[in-house]
Coordinates of C-alpha atoms in Angstrom, one line a residue:
X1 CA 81.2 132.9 78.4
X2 CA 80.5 134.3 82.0
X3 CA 83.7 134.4 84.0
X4 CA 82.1 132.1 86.4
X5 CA 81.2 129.3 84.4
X6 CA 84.7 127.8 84.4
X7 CA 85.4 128.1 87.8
X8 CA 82.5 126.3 88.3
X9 CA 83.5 123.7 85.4
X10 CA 86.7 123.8 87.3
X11 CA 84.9 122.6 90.6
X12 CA 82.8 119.8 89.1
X13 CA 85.7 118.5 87.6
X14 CA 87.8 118.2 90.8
X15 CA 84.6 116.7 92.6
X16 CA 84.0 114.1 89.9
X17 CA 87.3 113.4 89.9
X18 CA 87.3 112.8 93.8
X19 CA 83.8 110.9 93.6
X20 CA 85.2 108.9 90.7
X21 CA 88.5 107.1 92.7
X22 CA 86.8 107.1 96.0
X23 CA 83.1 105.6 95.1
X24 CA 83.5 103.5 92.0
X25 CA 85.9 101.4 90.6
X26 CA 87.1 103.9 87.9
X27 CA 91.2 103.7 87.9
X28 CA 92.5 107.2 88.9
X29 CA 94.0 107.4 85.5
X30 CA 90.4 107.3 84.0
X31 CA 89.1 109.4 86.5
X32 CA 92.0 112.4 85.6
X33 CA 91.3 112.2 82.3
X34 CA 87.4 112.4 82.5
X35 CA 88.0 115.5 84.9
X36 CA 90.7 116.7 82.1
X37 CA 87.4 116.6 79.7
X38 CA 85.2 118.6 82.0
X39 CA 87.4 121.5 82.8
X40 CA 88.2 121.7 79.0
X41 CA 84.6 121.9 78.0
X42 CA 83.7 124.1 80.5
X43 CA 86.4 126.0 80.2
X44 CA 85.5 127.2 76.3
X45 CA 87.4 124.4 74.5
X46 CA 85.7 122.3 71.3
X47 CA 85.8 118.2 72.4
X48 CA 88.6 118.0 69.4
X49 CA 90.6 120.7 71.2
X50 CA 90.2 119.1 74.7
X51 CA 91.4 115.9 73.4
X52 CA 94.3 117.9 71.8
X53 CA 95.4 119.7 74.8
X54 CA 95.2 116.9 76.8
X55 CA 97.2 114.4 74.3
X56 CA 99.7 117.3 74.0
X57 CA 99.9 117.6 78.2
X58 CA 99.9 114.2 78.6
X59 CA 103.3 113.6 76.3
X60 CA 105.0 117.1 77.3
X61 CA 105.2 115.9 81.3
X62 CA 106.0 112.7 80.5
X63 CA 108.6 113.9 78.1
X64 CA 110.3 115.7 80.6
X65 CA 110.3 113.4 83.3
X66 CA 109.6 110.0 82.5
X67 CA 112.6 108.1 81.8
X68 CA 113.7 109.5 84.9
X69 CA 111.0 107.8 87.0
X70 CA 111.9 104.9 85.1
X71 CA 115.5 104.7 85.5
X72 CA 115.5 105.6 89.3
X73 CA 113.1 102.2 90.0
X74 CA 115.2 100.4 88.0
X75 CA 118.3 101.6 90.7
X76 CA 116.0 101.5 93.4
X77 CA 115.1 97.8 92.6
X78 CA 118.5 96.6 92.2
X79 CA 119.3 98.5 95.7
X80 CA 116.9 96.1 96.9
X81 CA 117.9 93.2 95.9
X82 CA 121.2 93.4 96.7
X83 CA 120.9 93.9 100.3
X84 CA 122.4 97.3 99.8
X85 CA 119.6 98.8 101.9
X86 CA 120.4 96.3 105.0
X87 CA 124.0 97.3 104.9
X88 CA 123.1 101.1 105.2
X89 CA 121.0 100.2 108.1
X90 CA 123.7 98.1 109.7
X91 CA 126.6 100.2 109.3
X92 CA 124.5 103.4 111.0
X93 CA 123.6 101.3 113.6
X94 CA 127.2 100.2 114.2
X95 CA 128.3 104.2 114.0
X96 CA 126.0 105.5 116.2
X97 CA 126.1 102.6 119.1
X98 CA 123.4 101.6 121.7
X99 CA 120.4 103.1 122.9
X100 CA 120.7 105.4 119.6
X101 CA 119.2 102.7 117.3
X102 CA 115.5 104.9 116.5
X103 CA 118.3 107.4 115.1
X104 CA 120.3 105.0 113.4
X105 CA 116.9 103.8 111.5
X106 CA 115.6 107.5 111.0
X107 CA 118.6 108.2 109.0
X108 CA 118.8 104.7 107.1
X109 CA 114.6 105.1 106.0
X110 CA 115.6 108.9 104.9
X111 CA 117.9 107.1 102.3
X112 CA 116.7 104.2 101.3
X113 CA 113.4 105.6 100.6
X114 CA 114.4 107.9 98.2
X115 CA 115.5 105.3 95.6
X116 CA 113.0 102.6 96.7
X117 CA 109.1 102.5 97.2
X118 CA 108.5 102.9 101.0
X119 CA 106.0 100.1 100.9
X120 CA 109.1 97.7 99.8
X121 CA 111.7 99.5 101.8
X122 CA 109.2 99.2 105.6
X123 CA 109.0 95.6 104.9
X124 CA 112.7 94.8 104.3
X125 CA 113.5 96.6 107.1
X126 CA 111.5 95.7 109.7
X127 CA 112.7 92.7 110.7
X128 CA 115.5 94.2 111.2
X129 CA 114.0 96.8 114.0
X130 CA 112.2 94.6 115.5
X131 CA 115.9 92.2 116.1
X132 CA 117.2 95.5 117.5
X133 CA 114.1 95.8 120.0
X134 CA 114.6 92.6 121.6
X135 CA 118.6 92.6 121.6
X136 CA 119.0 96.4 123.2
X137 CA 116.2 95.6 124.8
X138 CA 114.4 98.5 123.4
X139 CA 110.8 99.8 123.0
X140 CA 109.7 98.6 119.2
X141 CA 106.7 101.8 118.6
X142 CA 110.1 104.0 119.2
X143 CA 112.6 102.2 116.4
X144 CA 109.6 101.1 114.4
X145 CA 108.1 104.5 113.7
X146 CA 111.4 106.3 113.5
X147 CA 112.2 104.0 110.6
X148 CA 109.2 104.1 109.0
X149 CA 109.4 108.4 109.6
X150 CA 112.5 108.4 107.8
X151 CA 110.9 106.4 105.1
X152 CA 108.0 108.6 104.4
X153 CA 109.3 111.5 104.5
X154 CA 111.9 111.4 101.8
X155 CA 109.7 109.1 99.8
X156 CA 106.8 112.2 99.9
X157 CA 109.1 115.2 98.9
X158 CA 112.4 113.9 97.8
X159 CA 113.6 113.2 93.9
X160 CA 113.7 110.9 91.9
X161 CA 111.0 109.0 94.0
X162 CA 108.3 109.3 91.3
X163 CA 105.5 111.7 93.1
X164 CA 108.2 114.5 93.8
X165 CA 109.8 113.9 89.7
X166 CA 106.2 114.7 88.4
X167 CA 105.6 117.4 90.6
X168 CA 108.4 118.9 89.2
X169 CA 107.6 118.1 85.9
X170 CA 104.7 119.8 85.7
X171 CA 105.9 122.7 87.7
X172 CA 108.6 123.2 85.5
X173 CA 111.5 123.3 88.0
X174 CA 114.9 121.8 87.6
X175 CA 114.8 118.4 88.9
X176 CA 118.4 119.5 90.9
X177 CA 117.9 122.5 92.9
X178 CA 114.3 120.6 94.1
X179 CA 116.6 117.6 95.1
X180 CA 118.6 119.9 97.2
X181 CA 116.0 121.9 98.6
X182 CA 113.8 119.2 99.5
X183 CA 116.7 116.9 101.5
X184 CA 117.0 119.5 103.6
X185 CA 113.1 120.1 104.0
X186 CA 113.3 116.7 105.1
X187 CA 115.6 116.7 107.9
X188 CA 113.5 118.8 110.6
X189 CA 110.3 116.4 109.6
X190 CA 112.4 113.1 110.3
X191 CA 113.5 114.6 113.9
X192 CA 110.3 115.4 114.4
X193 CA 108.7 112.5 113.8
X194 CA 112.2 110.8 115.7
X195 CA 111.7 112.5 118.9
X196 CA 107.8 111.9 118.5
X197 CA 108.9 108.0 118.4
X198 CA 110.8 108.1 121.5
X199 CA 107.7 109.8 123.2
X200 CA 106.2 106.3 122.1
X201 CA 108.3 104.8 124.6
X202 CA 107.0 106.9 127.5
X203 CA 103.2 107.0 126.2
X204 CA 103.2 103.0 126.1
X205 CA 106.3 101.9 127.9
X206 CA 104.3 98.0 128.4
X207 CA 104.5 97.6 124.7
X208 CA 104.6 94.2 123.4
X209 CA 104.3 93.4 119.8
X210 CA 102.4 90.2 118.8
X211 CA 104.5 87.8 117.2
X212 CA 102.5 86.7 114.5
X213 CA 102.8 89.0 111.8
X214 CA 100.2 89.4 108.6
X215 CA 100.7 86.5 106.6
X216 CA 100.9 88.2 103.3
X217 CA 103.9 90.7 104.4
X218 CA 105.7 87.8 106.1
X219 CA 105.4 86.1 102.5
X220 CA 106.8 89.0 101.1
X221 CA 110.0 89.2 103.4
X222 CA 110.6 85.6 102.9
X223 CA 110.3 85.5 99.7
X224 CA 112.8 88.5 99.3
X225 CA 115.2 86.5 101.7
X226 CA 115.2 83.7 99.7
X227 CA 116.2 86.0 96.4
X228 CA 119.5 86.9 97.9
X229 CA 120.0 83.8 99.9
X230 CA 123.6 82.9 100.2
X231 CA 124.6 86.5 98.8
X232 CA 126.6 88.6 101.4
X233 CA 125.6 92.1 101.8
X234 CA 127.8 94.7 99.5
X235 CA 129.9 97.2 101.4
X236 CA 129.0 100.2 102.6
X237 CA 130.9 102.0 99.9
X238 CA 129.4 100.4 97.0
X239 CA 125.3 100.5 98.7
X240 CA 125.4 104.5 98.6
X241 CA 127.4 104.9 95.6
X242 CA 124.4 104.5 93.2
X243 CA 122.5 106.6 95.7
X244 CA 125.5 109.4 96.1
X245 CA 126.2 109.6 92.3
X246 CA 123.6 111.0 90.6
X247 CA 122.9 113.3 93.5
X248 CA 126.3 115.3 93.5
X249 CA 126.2 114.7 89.5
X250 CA 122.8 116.6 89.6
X251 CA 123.4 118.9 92.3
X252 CA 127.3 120.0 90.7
X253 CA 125.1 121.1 87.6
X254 CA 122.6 123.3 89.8
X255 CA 125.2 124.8 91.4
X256 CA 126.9 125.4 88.0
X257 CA 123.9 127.2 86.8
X258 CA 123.6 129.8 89.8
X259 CA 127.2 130.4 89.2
X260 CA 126.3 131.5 85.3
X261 CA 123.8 133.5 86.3
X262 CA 126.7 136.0 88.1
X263 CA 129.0 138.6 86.8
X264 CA 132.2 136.6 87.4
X265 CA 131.0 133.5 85.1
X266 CA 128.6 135.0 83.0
X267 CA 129.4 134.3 79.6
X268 CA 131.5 131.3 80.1
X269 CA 129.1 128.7 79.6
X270 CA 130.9 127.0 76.9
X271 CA 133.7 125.9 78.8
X272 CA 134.9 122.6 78.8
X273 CA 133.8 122.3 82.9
X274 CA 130.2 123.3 81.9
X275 CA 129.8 121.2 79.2
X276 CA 131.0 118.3 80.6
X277 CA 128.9 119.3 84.4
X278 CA 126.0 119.9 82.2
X279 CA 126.0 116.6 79.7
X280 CA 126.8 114.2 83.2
X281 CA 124.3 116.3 85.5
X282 CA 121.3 116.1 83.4
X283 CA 119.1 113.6 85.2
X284 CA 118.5 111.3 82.3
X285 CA 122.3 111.0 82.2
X286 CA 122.6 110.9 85.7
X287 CA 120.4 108.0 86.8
X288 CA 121.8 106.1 84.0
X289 CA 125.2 105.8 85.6
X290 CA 123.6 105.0 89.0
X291 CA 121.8 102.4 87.4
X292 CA 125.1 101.0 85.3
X293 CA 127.0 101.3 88.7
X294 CA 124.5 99.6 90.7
X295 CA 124.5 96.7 88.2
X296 CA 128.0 96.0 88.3
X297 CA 129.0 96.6 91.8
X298 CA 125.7 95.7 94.0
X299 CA 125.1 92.3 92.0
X300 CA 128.8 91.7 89.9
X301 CA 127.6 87.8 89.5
X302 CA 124.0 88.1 88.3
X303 CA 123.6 86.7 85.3
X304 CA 121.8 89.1 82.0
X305 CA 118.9 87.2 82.7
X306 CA 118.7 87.9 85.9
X307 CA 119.7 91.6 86.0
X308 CA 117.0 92.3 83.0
X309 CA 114.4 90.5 85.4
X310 CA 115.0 92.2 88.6
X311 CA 115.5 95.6 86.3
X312 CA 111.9 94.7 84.6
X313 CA 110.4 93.9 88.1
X314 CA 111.1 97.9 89.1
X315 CA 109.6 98.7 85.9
X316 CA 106.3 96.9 86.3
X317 CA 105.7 99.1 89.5
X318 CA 106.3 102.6 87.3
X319 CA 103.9 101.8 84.6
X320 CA 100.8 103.1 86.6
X321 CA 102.8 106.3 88.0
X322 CA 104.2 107.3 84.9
X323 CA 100.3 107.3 83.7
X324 CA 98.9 108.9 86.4
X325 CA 101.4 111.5 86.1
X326 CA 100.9 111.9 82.5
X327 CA 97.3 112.6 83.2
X328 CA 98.2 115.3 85.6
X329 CA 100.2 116.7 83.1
X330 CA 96.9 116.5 80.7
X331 CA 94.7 118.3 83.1
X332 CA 97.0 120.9 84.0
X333 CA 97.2 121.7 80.1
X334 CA 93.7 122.0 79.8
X335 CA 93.4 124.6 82.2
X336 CA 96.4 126.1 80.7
X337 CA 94.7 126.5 77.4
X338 CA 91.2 127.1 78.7
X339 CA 91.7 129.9 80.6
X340 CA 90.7 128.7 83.7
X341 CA 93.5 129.2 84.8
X342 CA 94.2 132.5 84.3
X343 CA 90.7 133.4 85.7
X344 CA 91.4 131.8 89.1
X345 CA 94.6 133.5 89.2
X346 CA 93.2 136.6 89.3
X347 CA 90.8 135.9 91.7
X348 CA 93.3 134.7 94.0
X349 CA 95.6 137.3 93.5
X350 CA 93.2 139.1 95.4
X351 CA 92.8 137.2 98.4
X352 CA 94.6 137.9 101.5
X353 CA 96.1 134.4 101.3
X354 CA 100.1 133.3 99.9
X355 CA 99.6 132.1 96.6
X356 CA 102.6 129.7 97.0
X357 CA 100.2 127.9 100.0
X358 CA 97.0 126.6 97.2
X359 CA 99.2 123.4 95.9
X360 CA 99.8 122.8 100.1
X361 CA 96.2 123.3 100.7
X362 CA 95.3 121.3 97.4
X363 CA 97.6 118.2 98.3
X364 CA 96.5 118.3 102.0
X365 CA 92.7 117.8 101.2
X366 CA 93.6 115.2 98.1
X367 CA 95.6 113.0 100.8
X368 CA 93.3 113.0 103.5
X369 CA 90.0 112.3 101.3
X370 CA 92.0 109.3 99.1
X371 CA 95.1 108.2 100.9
X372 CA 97.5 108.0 98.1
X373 CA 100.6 110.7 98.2
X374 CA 101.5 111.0 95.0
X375 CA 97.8 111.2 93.4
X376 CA 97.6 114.0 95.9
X377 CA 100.7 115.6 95.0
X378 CA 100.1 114.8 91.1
X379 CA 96.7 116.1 91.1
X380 CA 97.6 119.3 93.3
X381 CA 100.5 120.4 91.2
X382 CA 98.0 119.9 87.6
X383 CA 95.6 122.1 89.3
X384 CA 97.8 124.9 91.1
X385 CA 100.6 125.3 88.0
X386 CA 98.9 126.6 85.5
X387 CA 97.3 129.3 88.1
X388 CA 100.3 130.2 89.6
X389 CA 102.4 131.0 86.4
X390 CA 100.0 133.4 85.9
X391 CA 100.9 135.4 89.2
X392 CA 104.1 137.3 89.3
X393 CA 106.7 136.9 91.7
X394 CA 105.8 133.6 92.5
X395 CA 108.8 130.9 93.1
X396 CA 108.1 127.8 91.5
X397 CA 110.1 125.7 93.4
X398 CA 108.6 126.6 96.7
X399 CA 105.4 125.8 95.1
X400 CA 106.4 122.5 94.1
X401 CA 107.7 121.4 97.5
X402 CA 104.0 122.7 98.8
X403 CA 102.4 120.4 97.0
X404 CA 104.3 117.3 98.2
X405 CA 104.6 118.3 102.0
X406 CA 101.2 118.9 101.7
X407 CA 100.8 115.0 101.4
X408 CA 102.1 113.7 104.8
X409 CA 99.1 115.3 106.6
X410 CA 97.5 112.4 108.6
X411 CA 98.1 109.1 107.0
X412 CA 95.1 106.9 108.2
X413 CA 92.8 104.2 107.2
X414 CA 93.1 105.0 103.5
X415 CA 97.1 104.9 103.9
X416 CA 98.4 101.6 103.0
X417 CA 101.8 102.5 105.2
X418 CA 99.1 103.0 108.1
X419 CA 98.6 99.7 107.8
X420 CA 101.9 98.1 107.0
X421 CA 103.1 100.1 110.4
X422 CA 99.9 99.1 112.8
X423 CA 99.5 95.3 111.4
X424 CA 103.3 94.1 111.6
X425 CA 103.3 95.9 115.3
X426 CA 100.0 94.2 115.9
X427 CA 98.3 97.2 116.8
X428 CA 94.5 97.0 116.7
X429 CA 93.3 98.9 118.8
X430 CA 92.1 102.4 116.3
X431 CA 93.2 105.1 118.9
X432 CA 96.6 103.5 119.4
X433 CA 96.9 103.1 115.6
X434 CA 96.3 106.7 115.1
X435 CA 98.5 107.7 117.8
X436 CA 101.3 105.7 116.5
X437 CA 101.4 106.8 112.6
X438 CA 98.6 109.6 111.9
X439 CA 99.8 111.8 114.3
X440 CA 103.7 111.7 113.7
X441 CA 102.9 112.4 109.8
X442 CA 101.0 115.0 111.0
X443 CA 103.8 116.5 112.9
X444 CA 106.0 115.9 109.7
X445 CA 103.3 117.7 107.9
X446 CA 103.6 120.6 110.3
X447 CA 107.3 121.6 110.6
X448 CA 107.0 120.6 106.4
X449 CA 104.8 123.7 106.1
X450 CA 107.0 126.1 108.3
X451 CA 109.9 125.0 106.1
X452 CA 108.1 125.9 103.0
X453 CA 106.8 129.0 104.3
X454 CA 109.9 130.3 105.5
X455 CA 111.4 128.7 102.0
X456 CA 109.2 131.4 100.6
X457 CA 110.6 134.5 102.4
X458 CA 114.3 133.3 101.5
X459 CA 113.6 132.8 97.6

């Protein structure tokens, strides 16, 4: 088979794939597995081994990572429902004082979002943003967006929100070390996008918001009042401790595994510490404590019916992810075993370009033709993987965290967020909407890609 014939499989797959989510009404999860089929045909593979290889992907990402995605919406959703995710908001607000609210928000979206879906978290905390407007008598674009900035962020690159967990999955990094090195990634984007907010202020200092809000969001934060009505908020203490857990639990066994890669420990890995670091620290292990310890301390006096329907709530939502990354997983493999991969690799070897920058560049052009972040980042990390492995010296991590900052790049029309952001502000006008979210994801999207590059000249 000409050399050229899978890279040009390759590319029909990709714009079939593209044509099929925006243009029809094909599911995305069809969609990757019809472009799965095409790359593996073209590629050289029999329909029987393309269905193979793609079964085969399809369970080996999933086995890696699923029950994780699972188990962190289950704690996200009991987070949410608790009122644990007011209190965080509250107590930094309290901290940090007046005329620092947009700060106070920035730093309460960058945790909330990483256990719960952005979508939920912007709409739970809104209301409260907009009471801290009026009270401090403060401009609502500049708390509004920093909120929602602190939101996306962490929700696009940080584990265990879902997008980021299959990224790594099918990368093949250790779901720890991409923790750590993505919440700090995140911390330049959110004072970007901060300090963009309080231009806001400046830009449109006339500001007021309509106050009638979408009907169908309002519905939504009612309805979530009226689910923990007459249930006072948990302490701060107890509200991060399902957050905090898991992440020093998983963090403590990164560290532990640099540390065994040196002279001093080297050998020792069968101590008691280890063991016990390495059994608590696995993610699967992990998340199942946050989610015991979120059950018993955020909602102590929910009934078992209760906790098994807010718990199979969180669950509905990560049916369609845990599928979609699957799928990834399936097309990645058939690239794997065609070839393809290996073909590309070479080529690109060659080009005067970082290698490390393709699942960026990938993710970039996925989010701004179809909107969604983590079919961007799912569909960039199936393609760039299995080219990547097969160029030396490249750092998998960094290549991972490419693909999801890739995925802030201007969130518009096709954003749902865009419009969660510009509807409850009342913002019509396409310019101002634009100006208020596309651009400050952009700017996120911007100092996301100097971290990663410079990321790459560290590791």
């Amino acid at each position: 088979m000409a050399f050229y014939i899978p890279i040009i499989g390759l590319g029909v797959a990709v714009f079939t794939l593209i044509f099929l989510v925006l243009r029809t009404r094909i599911h995305v999860l069809l969609a990757m597995l019809i472009a799965a089929i095409i790359a593996g045909v073209s590629g050289g593979l029999s329909i029987t081994n393309t269905v193979e290889v793609i079964t085969k992907g399809f369970g080996s990402t999933l086995g890696s990572i699923g029950i994780v995605i699972g188990l962190g919406i289950m704690m996200g959703r009991v987070l949410e429902v608790s009122g644990a995710s007011e209190q965080i908001a509250y107590s930094f607000i309290k901290w940090l004082g007046k005329k620092r609210e947009e700060w106070a928000l920035a730093i309460t979206g960058y945790i909330v979002s990483i256990p719960i879906f952005v979508d939920s978290a912007f709409v739970i905390l809104y209301p409260l943003a907009k009471a801290l407007a009026k009270k401090g008598k403060r401009n609502l674009l500049t708390l509004v967006v920093a909120l929602a900035g602190g939101l996306v962020v962490t929700h696009h690159i940080v584990p265990p929100t879902p997008g980021p967990l299959g990224v790594a999955g099918i990368f093949g990094v250790d779901i720890g070390a991409m923790m750590l090195v993505s919440m700090i990634l995140a911390v330049p984007c959110v004072i970007g996008i901060t300090l963009y907010a309080k231009w806001l202020a400046t830009k449109y200092p006339e500001y007021q918001p309509t106050d009638k809000e979408p009907e169908n969001l309002k519905q939504i934060h009612q309805d979530y009042l009226a689910e923990k009505a007459n249930k006072s908020l948990p302490s701060l203490f107890l509200s991060l401790l399902p957050i905090i857990v898991p992440i020093i639990l998983i963090l403590i066994k990164a560290i532990n595994s640099l540390l065994l890669g040196t002279k001093t420990f080297l050998g020792k890995e069968n101590y008691l510490y280890f063991q016990v670091f390495d059994f608590f620290g696995s993610p699967i292990i992990a998340l199942s404590i946050s989610v015991l310890i979120a059950i018993y301390t955020l909602i102590p006096k929910a009934s078992k019916q209760e906790v098994i329907e807010h718990l199979e709530t969180g669950l509905k939502t990560a049916g369609i992810i845990l599928l979609v990354t699957g799928a990834g997983g399936a097309l990645g493999a058939v690239l794997r075993e065609s070839g393809t991969g290996t073909i590309l690799a070479k080529y690109i070897a060659s080009l005067p370009i970082i290698p490390v920058l393709i699942p960026f560049v990938i993710s970039t052009l996925v989010r701004l033709i179809q909107g969604s972040g983590t079919v961007a980042m799912i569909t960039a990390a199936s393609i760039s993987a299995p080219i990547l492995n097969q160029i030396p010296d490249i750092n998998m991590l960094v290549a991972a965290q490419a693909a999801t900052v890739g995925t802030l790049f201007f969130g518009y029309f096709n954003d749902s967020l865009f419009w969660m952001v510009n509807r409850m502000m009342g913002i019509k006008d396409a310019k101002q909407q634009m100006i208020v979210w596309s651009i400050p994801t952009t700017i996120a999207w911007g100092i996301g890609l100097c971290g990663v590059l410079l990321l790459n000249l560290v590791m």
